[in-house]
Coordinates of C-alpha atoms in Angstrom, one line a residue:
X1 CA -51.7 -24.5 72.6
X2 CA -52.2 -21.2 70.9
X3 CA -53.4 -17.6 71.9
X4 CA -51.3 -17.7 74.7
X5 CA -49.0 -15.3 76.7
X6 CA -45.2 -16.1 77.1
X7 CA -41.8 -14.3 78.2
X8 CA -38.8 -14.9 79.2
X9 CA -37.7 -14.8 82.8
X10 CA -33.9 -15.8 83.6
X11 CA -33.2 -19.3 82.7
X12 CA -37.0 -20.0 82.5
X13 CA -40.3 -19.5 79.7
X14 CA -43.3 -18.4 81.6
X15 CA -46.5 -19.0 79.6
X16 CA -50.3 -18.3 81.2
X17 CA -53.4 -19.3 79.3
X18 CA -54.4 -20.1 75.9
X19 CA -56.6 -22.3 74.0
X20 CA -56.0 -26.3 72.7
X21 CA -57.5 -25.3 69.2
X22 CA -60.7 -27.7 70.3
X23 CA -62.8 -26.7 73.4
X24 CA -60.7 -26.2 76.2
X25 CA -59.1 -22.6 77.3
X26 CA -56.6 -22.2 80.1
X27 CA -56.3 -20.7 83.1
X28 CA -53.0 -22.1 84.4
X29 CA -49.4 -20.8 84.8
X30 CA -46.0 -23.1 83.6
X31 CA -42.2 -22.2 83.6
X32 CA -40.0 -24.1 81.2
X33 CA -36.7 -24.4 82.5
X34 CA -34.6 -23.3 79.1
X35 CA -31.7 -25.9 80.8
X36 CA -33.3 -28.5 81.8
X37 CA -36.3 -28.0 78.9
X38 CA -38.5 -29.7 81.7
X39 CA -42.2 -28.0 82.7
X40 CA -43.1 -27.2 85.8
X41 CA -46.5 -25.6 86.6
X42 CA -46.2 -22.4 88.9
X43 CA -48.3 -22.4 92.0
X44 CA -50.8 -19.5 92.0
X45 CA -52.0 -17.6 95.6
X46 CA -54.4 -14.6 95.3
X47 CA -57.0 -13.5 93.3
X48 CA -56.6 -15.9 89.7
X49 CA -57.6 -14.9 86.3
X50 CA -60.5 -16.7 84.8
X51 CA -59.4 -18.7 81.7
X52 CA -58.4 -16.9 78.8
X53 CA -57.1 -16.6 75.4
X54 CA -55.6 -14.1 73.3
X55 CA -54.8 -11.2 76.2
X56 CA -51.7 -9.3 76.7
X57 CA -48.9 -10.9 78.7
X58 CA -45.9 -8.1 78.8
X59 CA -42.9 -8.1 81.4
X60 CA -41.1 -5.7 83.5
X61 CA -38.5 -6.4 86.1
X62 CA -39.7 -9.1 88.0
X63 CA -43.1 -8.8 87.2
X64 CA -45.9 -9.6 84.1
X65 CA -48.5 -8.1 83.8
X66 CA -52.0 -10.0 82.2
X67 CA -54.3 -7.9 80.5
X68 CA -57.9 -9.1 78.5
X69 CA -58.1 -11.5 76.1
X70 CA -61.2 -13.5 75.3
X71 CA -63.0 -16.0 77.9
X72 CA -65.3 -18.4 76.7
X73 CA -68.9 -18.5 78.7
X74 CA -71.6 -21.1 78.3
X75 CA -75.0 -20.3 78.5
X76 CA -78.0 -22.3 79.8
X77 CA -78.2 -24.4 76.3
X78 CA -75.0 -25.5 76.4
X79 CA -73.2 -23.0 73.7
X80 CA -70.5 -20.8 74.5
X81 CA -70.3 -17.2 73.7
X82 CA -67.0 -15.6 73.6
X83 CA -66.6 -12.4 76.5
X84 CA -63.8 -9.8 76.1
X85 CA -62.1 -9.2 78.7
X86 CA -60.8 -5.4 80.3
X87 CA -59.0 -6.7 83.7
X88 CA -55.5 -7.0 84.9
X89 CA -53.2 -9.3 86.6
X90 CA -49.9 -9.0 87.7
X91 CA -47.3 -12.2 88.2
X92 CA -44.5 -11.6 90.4
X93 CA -42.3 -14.1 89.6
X94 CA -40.3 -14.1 92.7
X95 CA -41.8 -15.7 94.4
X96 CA -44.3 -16.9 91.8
X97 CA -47.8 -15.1 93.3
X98 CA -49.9 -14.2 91.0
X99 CA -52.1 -11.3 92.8
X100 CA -54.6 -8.7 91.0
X101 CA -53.8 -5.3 90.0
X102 CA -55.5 -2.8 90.9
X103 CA -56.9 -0.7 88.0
X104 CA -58.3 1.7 90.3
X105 CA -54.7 2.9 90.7
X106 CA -54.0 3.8 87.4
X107 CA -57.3 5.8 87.2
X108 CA -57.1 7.6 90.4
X109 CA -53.5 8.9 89.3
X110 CA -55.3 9.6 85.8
X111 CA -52.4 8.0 83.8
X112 CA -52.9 7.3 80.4
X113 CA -53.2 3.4 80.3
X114 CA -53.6 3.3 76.3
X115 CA -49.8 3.9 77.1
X116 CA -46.5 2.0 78.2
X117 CA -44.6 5.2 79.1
X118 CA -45.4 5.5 82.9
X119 CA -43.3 3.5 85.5
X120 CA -45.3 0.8 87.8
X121 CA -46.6 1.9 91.1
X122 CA -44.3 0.4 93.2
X123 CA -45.0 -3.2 95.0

């Protein structure tokens, strides 16, 4: 797998998406116990991202946020045509729901989003 997010949470590796290097692109979430080294895919309620690859996957607190990347589509013949992507997701890891984000928030409150030095809206 490569082109994929990961962080650290506790004793455990969170990784979301990615790509095999071949033809397939994921859209899954795993933990990797660092005790037990043993991989264990996270059950995911709400709104899911589509696959991608290459997109932002930063943490704060108890929470990671997904942002863009690439997503392959396929058009009638068959071929597939990469799509940026401009959405975001946020994991919260405890428990493990992975629910969308509402951009709207950040642009109502017209904070600058090309930015990491606002605080979250809270839960």
């Amino acid at each position: 797998r490569s082109s994929h997010g990961a962080q650290i949470f506790e004793n455990q590796m969170i990784i979301f998406g990615g790509w095999n290097g071949k033809d397939f692109i994921e859209d899954v979430c795993w933990k990797l116990s660092l005790d037990t080294l043993v991989w264990t895919p996270i059950e995911i309620f709400g709104d899911v991202p589509c696959t991608r690859y290459g997109h932002s996957f930063v943490r704060y607190l108890n929470r990671i946020l997904v942002f863009g990347g690439w997503h392959e589509e396929r058009d009638p013949s068959g071929a597939t045509n990469p799509a940026y992507l401009n959405d975001t997701y946020e994991l919260i890891l405890e428990p493990s729901v992975l629910k969308f984000f509402c951009g709207m928030w950040i642009l109502e409150h017209k904070l600058d989003y090309r930015s990491s030095s606002h605080p979250l809206p809270p839960a």
